[in-house]
mmCIF file of C-alpha atoms and ligand atoms in Angstrom:
data_model
loop_
_atom_site.group_PDB
_atom_site.id
_atom_site.type_symbol
_atom_site.label_atom_id
_atom_site.label_comp_id
_atom_site.label_asym_id
_atom_site.label_seq_id
_atom_site.Cartn_x
_atom_site.Cartn_y
_atom_site.Cartn_z
ATOM 1 C CA MET A 1 0.000 0.000 0.000
ATOM 2 C CA ARG A 2 1.108 3.582 -0.667
ATOM 3 C CA VAL A 3 0.240 6.013 2.100
ATOM 4 C CA GLY A 4 0.322 9.814 1.962
ATOM 5 C CA VAL A 5 1.077 11.839 5.092
ATOM 6 C CA LEU A 6 0.337 15.538 5.647
ATOM 7 C CA THR A 7 0.437 18.065 8.495
ATOM 8 C CA GLY A 8 -1.960 21.029 8.378
ATOM 9 C CA GLY A 9 -2.895 24.131 10.374
ATOM 10 C CA GLY A 10 -0.754 25.797 13.024
ATOM 11 C CA ASP A 11 2.355 23.720 13.679
ATOM 12 C CA CYS A 12 2.958 22.223 17.094
ATOM 13 C CA PRO A 13 5.666 20.262 18.891
ATOM 14 C CA GLY A 14 5.262 16.526 18.276
ATOM 15 C CA LEU A 15 4.282 16.594 14.586
ATOM 16 C CA ASN A 16 7.609 15.046 13.587
ATOM 17 C CA ALA A 17 7.237 12.370 16.265
ATOM 18 C CA VAL A 18 3.940 11.289 14.657
ATOM 19 C CA ILE A 19 5.448 11.254 11.159
ATOM 20 C CA ARG A 20 8.390 9.177 12.416
ATOM 21 C CA ALA A 21 6.154 6.596 14.144
ATOM 22 C CA VAL A 22 3.809 6.320 11.140
ATOM 23 C CA VAL A 23 6.668 5.751 8.706
ATOM 24 C CA ARG A 24 8.834 3.504 10.900
ATOM 25 C CA ARG A 25 5.921 1.237 11.806
ATOM 26 C CA GLY A 26 4.437 1.390 8.318
ATOM 27 C CA VAL A 27 7.640 0.294 6.627
ATOM 28 C CA GLN A 28 8.783 -2.283 9.186
ATOM 29 C CA GLY A 29 5.402 -3.701 10.200
ATOM 30 C CA TYR A 30 3.362 -3.512 7.015
ATOM 31 C CA ASP A 31 5.804 -2.990 4.160
ATOM 32 C CA PHE A 32 4.015 0.239 3.160
ATOM 33 C CA GLU A 33 5.504 2.942 0.960
ATOM 34 C CA PHE A 34 5.044 6.591 1.860
ATOM 35 C CA VAL A 35 4.560 9.902 0.098
ATOM 36 C CA GLY A 36 5.041 13.118 2.054
ATOM 37 C CA PHE A 37 2.572 15.814 1.015
ATOM 38 C CA ARG A 38 3.899 19.351 1.409
ATOM 39 C CA ASP A 39 2.170 22.070 3.432
ATOM 40 C CA GLY A 40 -1.089 20.539 4.610
ATOM 41 C CA TRP A 41 -3.940 20.131 2.136
ATOM 42 C CA ARG A 42 -2.022 22.234 -0.396
ATOM 43 C CA GLY A 43 0.138 19.135 -1.055
ATOM 44 C CA PRO A 44 -2.602 16.809 -2.316
ATOM 45 C CA LEU A 45 -4.347 19.753 -3.978
ATOM 46 C CA GLU A 46 -1.311 20.760 -6.040
ATOM 47 C CA GLY A 47 0.402 17.384 -6.119
ATOM 48 C CA THR A 48 3.489 18.693 -4.281
ATOM 49 C CA THR A 49 5.313 15.908 -2.495
ATOM 50 C CA SER A 50 8.573 15.029 -0.818
ATOM 51 C CA GLU A 51 10.409 11.751 -0.219
ATOM 52 C CA LEU A 52 9.269 10.058 2.949
ATOM 53 C CA GLY A 53 11.043 6.910 4.107
ATOM 54 C CA VAL A 54 12.926 5.618 7.113
ATOM 55 C CA ALA A 55 15.999 7.697 6.183
ATOM 56 C CA GLU A 56 13.943 10.904 6.100
ATOM 57 C CA VAL A 57 12.507 10.338 9.584
ATOM 58 C CA ARG A 58 15.785 9.494 11.328
ATOM 59 C CA GLY A 59 16.604 11.973 14.108
ATOM 60 C CA ILE A 60 13.375 13.968 13.926
ATOM 61 C CA LEU A 61 11.733 12.764 17.172
ATOM 62 C CA PRO A 62 12.871 15.759 19.278
ATOM 63 C CA ARG A 63 12.595 18.338 16.501
ATOM 64 C CA GLY A 64 9.844 20.959 16.643
ATOM 65 C CA GLY A 65 7.830 22.072 13.617
ATOM 66 C CA THR A 66 7.114 19.640 10.797
ATOM 67 C CA ILE A 67 9.454 18.279 8.143
ATOM 68 C CA LEU A 68 6.472 18.291 5.743
ATOM 69 C CA GLY A 69 5.600 21.953 6.180
ATOM 70 C CA SER A 70 2.122 23.227 7.004
ATOM 71 C CA SER A 71 -0.512 25.647 5.742
ATOM 72 C CA ARG A 72 -4.102 26.591 6.358
ATOM 73 C CA THR A 73 -5.168 25.639 2.801
ATOM 74 C CA ASN A 74 -8.835 24.693 2.562
ATOM 75 C CA PRO A 75 -9.530 22.581 -0.559
ATOM 76 C CA PHE A 76 -13.253 23.253 -0.201
ATOM 77 C CA GLN A 77 -12.550 26.938 -0.907
ATOM 78 C CA GLU A 78 -10.723 26.073 -4.134
ATOM 79 C CA GLU A 79 -12.328 25.621 -7.543
ATOM 80 C CA GLY A 80 -12.614 21.863 -8.163
ATOM 81 C CA GLY A 81 -10.552 21.215 -5.016
ATOM 82 C CA VAL A 82 -11.922 17.767 -4.205
ATOM 83 C CA GLU A 83 -11.591 16.512 -7.791
ATOM 84 C CA ARG A 84 -8.020 17.810 -7.971
ATOM 85 C CA ILE A 85 -7.114 15.972 -4.755
ATOM 86 C CA LYS A 86 -8.685 12.736 -5.998
ATOM 87 C CA ALA A 87 -6.900 13.026 -9.332
ATOM 88 C CA ASN A 88 -3.513 13.693 -7.686
ATOM 89 C CA LEU A 89 -3.904 10.785 -5.272
ATOM 90 C CA ALA A 90 -4.781 8.474 -8.178
ATOM 91 C CA GLN A 91 -1.875 9.706 -10.270
ATOM 92 C CA LEU A 92 0.601 9.228 -7.404
ATOM 93 C CA GLY A 93 -0.853 5.799 -6.604
ATOM 94 C CA VAL A 94 -1.734 6.883 -3.053
ATOM 95 C CA ASP A 95 -4.302 4.525 -1.525
ATOM 96 C CA ALA A 96 -4.755 6.217 1.844
ATOM 97 C CA LEU A 97 -3.900 9.395 3.740
ATOM 98 C CA VAL A 98 -2.813 10.062 7.308
ATOM 99 C CA ALA A 99 -3.852 13.660 8.056
ATOM 100 C CA ILE A 100 -2.327 15.222 11.166
ATOM 101 C CA GLY A 101 -4.118 18.380 12.203
ATOM 102 C CA GLY A 102 -6.607 20.284 14.303
ATOM 103 C CA GLU A 103 -10.282 21.164 13.824
ATOM 104 C CA ASP A 104 -9.753 22.659 10.345
ATOM 105 C CA THR A 105 -7.424 20.025 8.851
ATOM 106 C CA LEU A 106 -9.423 17.157 10.326
ATOM 107 C CA GLY A 107 -12.672 18.911 9.380
ATOM 108 C CA VAL A 108 -11.499 18.698 5.762
ATOM 109 C CA ALA A 109 -10.516 15.048 6.353
ATOM 110 C CA THR A 110 -14.029 14.328 7.641
ATOM 111 C CA ARG A 111 -15.642 15.789 4.519
ATOM 112 C CA LEU A 112 -13.171 14.094 2.159
ATOM 113 C CA HIS A 113 -13.799 10.746 3.803
ATOM 114 C CA ASP A 114 -17.532 11.225 3.202
ATOM 115 C CA LEU A 115 -16.628 11.849 -0.455
ATOM 116 C CA GLY A 116 -14.729 8.572 -0.758
ATOM 117 C CA VAL A 117 -11.129 9.434 0.195
ATOM 118 C CA ASN A 118 -9.449 6.903 2.510
ATOM 119 C CA VAL A 119 -8.234 8.975 5.408
ATOM 120 C CA VAL A 120 -7.232 8.481 9.026
ATOM 121 C CA GLY A 121 -6.794 11.493 11.341
ATOM 122 C CA VAL A 122 -4.347 12.294 14.118
ATOM 123 C CA PRO A 123 -5.400 15.149 16.417
ATOM 124 C CA LYS A 124 -2.891 17.915 17.087
ATOM 125 C CA THR A 125 -3.171 21.407 18.474
ATOM 126 C CA ILE A 126 -1.512 23.337 21.260
ATOM 127 C CA ASP A 127 -5.029 24.614 22.079
ATOM 128 C CA ASN A 128 -6.218 21.141 23.245
ATOM 129 C CA ASP A 129 -9.700 21.992 21.968
ATOM 130 C CA LEU A 130 -10.486 18.873 19.925
ATOM 131 C CA SER A 131 -13.326 16.781 21.285
ATOM 132 C CA ALA A 132 -13.265 13.038 21.923
ATOM 133 C CA THR A 133 -9.623 12.964 23.021
ATOM 134 C CA ASP A 134 -8.428 13.729 26.549
ATOM 135 C CA PHE A 135 -5.406 15.577 25.168
ATOM 136 C CA THR A 136 -3.893 16.608 21.862
ATOM 137 C CA PHE A 137 -0.114 16.561 21.560
ATOM 138 C CA GLY A 138 1.602 19.962 21.549
ATOM 139 C CA PHE A 139 -0.557 21.179 24.412
ATOM 140 C CA ASP A 140 1.728 19.924 27.167
ATOM 141 C CA THR A 141 4.748 21.606 25.571
ATOM 142 C CA ALA A 142 2.880 24.907 25.174
ATOM 143 C CA VAL A 143 1.725 24.780 28.806
ATOM 144 C CA ASN A 144 5.268 24.116 30.018
ATOM 145 C CA ILE A 145 6.645 27.014 27.990
ATOM 146 C CA ALA A 146 3.950 29.337 29.356
ATOM 147 C CA MET A 147 4.490 28.061 32.909
ATOM 148 C CA GLU A 148 8.196 28.734 32.703
ATOM 149 C CA ALA A 149 7.509 32.249 31.434
ATOM 150 C CA ILE A 150 5.101 32.862 34.338
ATOM 151 C CA ASP A 151 7.722 31.614 36.833
ATOM 152 C CA ARG A 152 10.173 34.133 35.445
ATOM 153 C CA LEU A 153 7.639 36.949 35.368
ATOM 154 C CA HIS A 154 6.863 36.482 39.088
ATOM 155 C CA THR A 155 10.361 37.563 40.076
ATOM 156 C CA THR A 156 10.530 40.626 37.861
ATOM 157 C CA ALA A 157 6.979 41.635 38.845
ATOM 158 C CA GLU A 158 7.959 41.416 42.540
ATOM 159 C CA SER A 159 11.106 43.504 42.029
ATOM 160 C CA HIS A 160 9.181 46.337 40.410
ATOM 161 C CA HIS A 161 5.863 46.029 42.285
ATOM 162 C CA ARG A 162 4.167 45.756 38.902
ATOM 163 C CA VAL A 163 1.247 43.895 37.450
ATOM 164 C CA LEU A 164 2.322 41.518 34.701
ATOM 165 C CA VAL A 165 -0.309 40.456 32.207
ATOM 166 C CA VAL A 166 0.649 37.344 30.227
ATOM 167 C CA GLU A 167 -1.234 36.797 26.965
ATOM 168 C CA VAL A 168 -1.255 33.168 25.828
ATOM 169 C CA MET A 169 -2.759 31.425 22.795
ATOM 170 C CA GLY A 170 -6.278 30.035 22.817
ATOM 171 C CA ARG A 171 -8.856 31.375 20.416
ATOM 172 C CA HIS A 172 -12.045 29.852 21.773
ATOM 173 C CA ALA A 173 -10.747 27.558 24.504
ATOM 174 C CA GLY A 174 -8.761 28.637 27.552
ATOM 175 C CA TRP A 175 -6.937 25.366 28.228
ATOM 176 C CA ILE A 176 -3.417 26.818 27.927
ATOM 177 C CA ALA A 177 -4.269 29.776 30.187
ATOM 178 C CA LEU A 178 -5.944 27.542 32.744
ATOM 179 C CA HIS A 179 -3.255 24.857 32.963
ATOM 180 C CA ALA A 180 -0.293 27.252 32.759
ATOM 181 C CA GLY A 181 -2.019 29.645 35.171
ATOM 182 C CA ILE A 182 -2.536 26.944 37.777
ATOM 183 C CA ALA A 183 0.949 25.488 37.264
ATOM 184 C CA GLY A 184 2.592 28.918 37.393
ATOM 185 C CA GLY A 185 0.598 30.222 40.366
ATOM 186 C CA ALA A 186 -1.153 33.036 38.484
ATOM 187 C CA ASN A 187 -3.369 35.335 40.542
ATOM 188 C CA VAL A 188 -5.997 35.755 37.826
ATOM 189 C CA VAL A 189 -6.748 33.537 34.808
ATOM 190 C CA LEU A 190 -9.054 34.836 32.071
ATOM 191 C CA ILE A 191 -10.404 32.513 29.391
ATOM 192 C CA PRO A 192 -12.597 32.906 26.283
ATOM 193 C CA GLU A 193 -15.366 30.747 27.755
ATOM 194 C CA GLN A 194 -16.069 33.205 30.599
ATOM 195 C CA PRO A 195 -16.322 36.936 29.771
ATOM 196 C CA PHE A 196 -14.534 38.868 32.517
ATOM 197 C CA ASP A 197 -15.284 41.983 34.530
ATOM 198 C CA ILE A 198 -12.315 44.398 34.417
ATOM 199 C CA ASP A 199 -13.285 45.959 37.772
ATOM 200 C CA LYS A 200 -13.234 42.505 39.353
ATOM 201 C CA VAL A 201 -9.773 41.871 37.850
ATOM 202 C CA CYS A 202 -8.632 45.205 39.358
ATOM 203 C CA GLU A 203 -9.986 44.100 42.749
ATOM 204 C CA TYR A 204 -7.907 40.902 42.534
ATOM 205 C CA VAL A 205 -4.873 42.970 41.556
ATOM 206 C CA GLU A 206 -5.275 45.342 44.517
ATOM 207 C CA ASN A 207 -5.880 42.461 46.875
ATOM 208 C CA ARG A 208 -2.657 40.812 45.790
ATOM 209 C CA PHE A 209 -0.704 44.050 46.310
ATOM 210 C CA LYS A 210 -2.188 44.356 49.826
ATOM 211 C CA LYS A 211 -0.493 41.038 50.605
ATOM 212 C CA GLN A 212 2.813 42.572 49.516
ATOM 213 C CA TYR A 213 3.028 40.479 46.365
ATOM 214 C CA ALA A 214 2.859 41.464 42.704
ATOM 215 C CA PRO A 215 -0.012 40.047 40.631
ATOM 216 C CA ILE A 216 0.333 37.886 37.541
ATOM 217 C CA VAL A 217 -2.705 37.907 35.252
ATOM 218 C CA VAL A 218 -2.858 35.197 32.577
ATOM 219 C CA VAL A 219 -5.230 35.925 29.703
ATOM 220 C CA SER A 220 -6.157 33.864 26.640
ATOM 221 C CA GLU A 221 -5.922 35.782 23.373
ATOM 222 C CA GLY A 222 -9.648 35.124 22.820
ATOM 223 C CA ALA A 223 -10.866 36.372 26.228
ATOM 224 C CA VAL A 224 -13.444 39.200 26.192
ATOM 225 C CA PRO A 225 -14.471 41.808 28.776
ATOM 226 C CA VAL A 226 -18.162 41.833 29.750
ATOM 227 C CA GLU A 227 -18.272 45.559 29.286
ATOM 228 C CA GLY A 228 -17.970 45.078 25.531
ATOM 229 C CA GLY A 229 -15.549 45.661 22.703
ATOM 230 C CA GLY A 230 -15.427 42.003 21.674
ATOM 231 C CA MET A 231 -12.310 40.004 20.962
ATOM 232 C CA SER A 232 -9.047 41.897 20.406
ATOM 233 C CA LEU A 233 -7.993 41.480 16.790
ATOM 234 C CA LEU A 234 -4.612 41.958 15.159
ATOM 235 C CA THR A 235 -6.343 42.075 11.797
ATOM 236 C CA GLY A 236 -9.933 41.562 10.690
ATOM 237 C CA GLN A 237 -8.725 39.582 7.669
ATOM 238 C CA LYS A 238 -9.940 35.984 7.639
ATOM 239 C CA ASP A 239 -7.979 32.856 6.699
ATOM 240 C CA ALA A 240 -9.371 30.084 4.440
ATOM 241 C CA PHE A 241 -11.277 28.643 7.406
ATOM 242 C CA GLY A 242 -12.815 31.970 8.419
ATOM 243 C CA HIS A 243 -10.537 32.681 11.419
ATOM 244 C CA VAL A 244 -9.426 36.224 12.215
ATOM 245 C CA ARG A 245 -5.993 36.873 13.792
ATOM 246 C CA LEU A 246 -6.358 37.532 17.487
ATOM 247 C CA GLY A 247 -4.032 39.543 19.686
ATOM 248 C CA GLY A 248 -3.940 42.645 21.835
ATOM 249 C CA ILE A 249 -6.060 41.705 24.833
ATOM 250 C CA GLY A 250 -2.936 41.699 27.060
ATOM 251 C CA ASP A 251 -2.051 45.303 26.243
ATOM 252 C CA ARG A 252 -5.670 46.397 26.419
ATOM 253 C CA LEU A 253 -6.051 44.865 29.861
ATOM 254 C CA ALA A 254 -2.715 46.178 31.182
ATOM 255 C CA GLY A 255 -3.796 49.690 30.083
ATOM 256 C CA GLU A 256 -7.152 49.385 31.865
ATOM 257 C CA ILE A 257 -5.555 48.014 35.036
ATOM 258 C CA GLU A 258 -3.024 50.844 35.108
ATOM 259 C CA GLN A 259 -5.728 53.433 34.588
ATOM 260 C CA ARG A 260 -8.181 52.023 37.128
ATOM 261 C CA THR A 261 -5.741 51.048 39.922
ATOM 262 C CA GLY A 262 -2.879 53.478 39.409
ATOM 263 C CA LYS A 263 -0.470 50.523 39.544
ATOM 264 C CA GLU A 264 2.151 50.063 36.890
ATOM 265 C CA ALA A 265 1.243 47.227 34.505
ATOM 266 C CA ARG A 266 3.039 45.562 31.614
ATOM 267 C CA ALA A 267 1.856 43.003 29.072
ATOM 268 C CA VAL A 268 3.888 40.091 27.714
ATOM 269 C CA VAL A 269 2.632 38.277 24.619
ATOM 270 C CA LEU A 270 4.035 34.735 24.430
ATOM 271 C CA GLY A 271 2.773 34.168 20.874
ATOM 272 C CA HIS A 272 4.431 31.594 18.651
ATOM 273 C CA VAL A 273 7.130 30.798 21.183
ATOM 274 C CA GLN A 274 4.439 28.473 22.630
ATOM 275 C CA ARG A 275 4.425 26.448 19.410
ATOM 276 C CA GLY A 276 8.146 26.275 18.768
ATOM 277 C CA GLY A 277 10.973 23.987 19.719
ATOM 278 C CA THR A 278 11.307 20.528 21.117
ATOM 279 C CA PRO A 279 8.286 18.613 22.475
ATOM 280 C CA THR A 280 8.049 17.515 26.122
ATOM 281 C CA ALA A 281 8.347 13.819 26.990
ATOM 282 C CA PHE A 282 4.554 13.597 27.318
ATOM 283 C CA ASP A 283 4.007 15.040 23.842
ATOM 284 C CA ARG A 284 6.620 12.721 22.309
ATOM 285 C CA TRP A 285 4.952 9.758 24.023
ATOM 286 C CA LEU A 286 1.460 10.779 22.899
ATOM 287 C CA ALA A 287 2.489 11.699 19.350
ATOM 288 C CA THR A 288 4.400 8.442 18.911
ATOM 289 C CA ARG A 289 1.486 6.352 20.135
ATOM 290 C CA PHE A 290 -0.971 8.272 17.932
ATOM 291 C CA GLY A 291 1.304 7.546 14.974
ATOM 292 C CA LEU A 292 1.541 3.823 15.706
ATOM 293 C CA HIS A 293 -2.229 3.504 16.107
ATOM 294 C CA ALA A 294 -2.972 5.612 13.017
ATOM 295 C CA ILE A 295 -0.936 3.398 10.720
ATOM 296 C CA ALA A 296 -2.526 0.303 12.283
ATOM 297 C CA ALA A 297 -5.947 1.805 11.420
ATOM 298 C CA VAL A 298 -4.761 2.305 7.827
ATOM 299 C CA ALA A 299 -3.587 -1.334 7.707
ATOM 300 C CA ASP A 300 -7.016 -2.436 8.981
ATOM 301 C CA GLY A 301 -8.763 -0.314 6.351
ATOM 302 C CA ASP A 302 -10.508 1.466 9.245
ATOM 303 C CA PHE A 303 -10.875 4.848 7.523
ATOM 304 C CA GLY A 304 -12.795 7.921 8.657
ATOM 305 C CA LYS A 305 -11.371 7.504 12.150
ATOM 306 C CA MET A 306 -9.393 9.797 14.422
ATOM 307 C CA MET A 307 -7.003 8.574 17.098
ATOM 308 C CA ALA A 308 -8.090 9.610 20.600
ATOM 309 C CA LEU A 309 -6.460 9.393 24.025
ATOM 310 C CA ARG A 310 -8.903 8.015 26.596
ATOM 311 C CA GLY A 311 -7.197 7.666 29.956
ATOM 312 C CA THR A 312 -4.018 5.861 28.931
ATOM 313 C CA ARG A 313 -5.594 4.033 25.985
ATOM 314 C CA ILE A 314 -5.516 5.138 22.368
ATOM 315 C CA GLU A 315 -8.877 4.515 20.747
ATOM 316 C CA ARG A 316 -10.289 5.029 17.254
ATOM 317 C CA VAL A 317 -13.293 7.342 17.087
ATOM 318 C CA PRO A 318 -15.223 8.676 14.069
ATOM 319 C CA LEU A 319 -13.511 11.831 12.729
ATOM 320 C CA ILE A 320 -16.695 13.811 13.236
ATOM 321 C CA ASP A 321 -16.570 13.114 16.996
ATOM 322 C CA GLY A 322 -13.306 15.037 17.180
ATOM 323 C CA THR A 323 -14.159 17.889 14.852
ATOM 324 C CA GLY A 324 -17.921 18.393 15.179
ATOM 325 C CA GLU A 325 -17.692 20.571 18.265
ATOM 326 C CA LEU A 326 -14.831 22.276 20.137
ATOM 327 C CA LYS A 327 -13.874 21.013 23.585
ATOM 328 C CA LEU A 328 -14.196 24.006 25.902
ATOM 329 C CA VAL A 329 -13.066 24.499 29.490
ATOM 330 C CA ASP A 330 -15.507 23.068 31.971
ATOM 331 C CA PRO A 331 -16.821 25.759 34.396
ATOM 332 C CA GLY A 332 -16.114 23.455 37.365
ATOM 333 C CA GLU A 333 -12.463 23.190 36.407
ATOM 334 C CA TYR A 334 -12.228 26.962 35.973
ATOM 335 C CA ALA A 335 -13.761 27.425 39.435
ATOM 336 C CA GLU A 336 -10.865 25.400 40.882
ATOM 337 C CA ALA A 337 -8.379 27.957 39.525
ATOM 338 C CA ALA A 338 -10.539 30.825 40.819
ATOM 339 C CA VAL A 339 -9.820 29.748 44.405
ATOM 340 C CA PHE A 340 -6.415 31.406 43.963
ATOM 341 C CA PHE A 341 -7.596 34.609 42.285
ATOM 342 C CA GLY A 342 -6.403 37.733 44.089
ATOM 343 C CA ASN A 343 -4.537 35.738 46.723
HETATM 344 O O1 LIG B 1 -4.584 26.866 16.305
HETATM 345 C C1 LIG B 1 -3.442 27.014 17.029
HETATM 346 C C2 LIG B 1 -3.077 28.466 17.186
HETATM 347 O O2 LIG B 1 -1.787 28.521 17.757
HETATM 348 C C3 LIG B 1 -4.063 29.313 17.991
HETATM 349 O O3 LIG B 1 -3.884 29.196 19.382
HETATM 350 C C4 LIG B 1 -3.764 30.692 17.501
HETATM 351 O O4 LIG B 1 -4.885 31.528 17.637
HETATM 352 C C5 LIG B 1 -3.468 30.453 16.058
HETATM 353 O O5 LIG B 1 -3.024 29.129 15.936
HETATM 354 C C6 LIG B 1 -2.431 31.386 15.487
HETATM 355 O O6 LIG B 1 -2.308 31.128 14.136
HETATM 356 P P1 LIG B 1 -1.184 31.705 13.174
HETATM 357 O O7 LIG B 1 0.074 30.950 13.456
HETATM 358 O O8 LIG B 1 -1.700 31.427 11.827
HETATM 359 O O9 LIG B 1 -1.023 33.136 13.502
#
C-alpha cells in the first residue's frame, strides 16, 4: 500500500514524532511505501510531495515544527478542489492518507472521507480543543513554555511592584491559560469561555498588592471583557477557514488596570514561542502512540477515524466526533483555579 502523510494548520511540537512513528511502523510492520505531502492540504491539492522513508525520519523525534511543512489551505474553498485531490492521489498511486491536524485540517478530512477518500486522522493542536480525546499533543509543551515564562515573570513583577499580564494562545478555549495559570501560580486567569469583569480583575490585583506580592494575570488571546468591545484582533482579515488573527487583549487589559488602579502594569505576549521547539516527553509519548495507532488503522482499512487518548488508551473514534464541536473548558475546572484569584 502507498500512504500519503500531511500536516496542516498551526504547527505544534510533536508533529515530527507522529510522522516518524507512522513511517517507521508502516515500513517495518506492514511494508508500506510513503509519500510526504507538502504544506497541509495544499500538497494533495497541487500534487506537491517530498520523499518520505525511514531515512527521512531518522533523528526527527525531538525536533519541533514539521518536516512536511504546514498551511491553512482549505480545498473546499478552491475551484474543483476535491476533484483535484482525488486526481492527484490516483496519479501518485496513493491509496490512503494520514492527516495530522486540528479542527480545520481534520474537518477537511471528515468531509473528504464522506466523499470517498481513505483517510485516518491524528489530532494535534496546542489549544487542546479537539473533542473526543483527553489531550492533543503539543498542548503539554505549550503549557510548560507558558508556565516557565510565568515563573520568570513572578520575580521581575515582585522587584518592580508591577502587574504583569501574560497573553497566551487560545482562540475559543482557555486550556493553555488555565493549565499554565494553575501550574505557574497566576493570581488571575481569564479565558474565552467566561467573559470577565475588568473591575473585578482590578480588585484581585489590589488584593494581591495588599499582601505585599505582585499580581500575575494570565489571559487567553480570545478572552473578552463583559463591558464590551469584543475580541481583540490583530487584523480583521480571515484565513481560508474563516478565522481572524487575534491579539492585543494583554495590552488592552494592562492599560485598563493601570488606569483604574494606578499601579504600573506591563503586558507580555508569548505568541508563537508556545508552538516552537522541542516537544516535552509527554508530547513525544502521545504523538508516537498516535502515529503507531494511526498506521494500524490504515492497515485495517478502518478509515474515517481519528485517534483519541482516553485515559491511557488510544482509541479510534469517528472523525466527526473530534471535529464536530470544540472542547471548551468546563466551568467546574475553571472554578478550581478561581480559588487562587487575588490571593
Ligand atoms: O490553532 C493554534 C493556534 O496557535 C491558535 O492558538 C492561535 O490563535 C493560532 O493558531 C495562530 O495562528 P497563526 O500561526 O496562523 O497566527
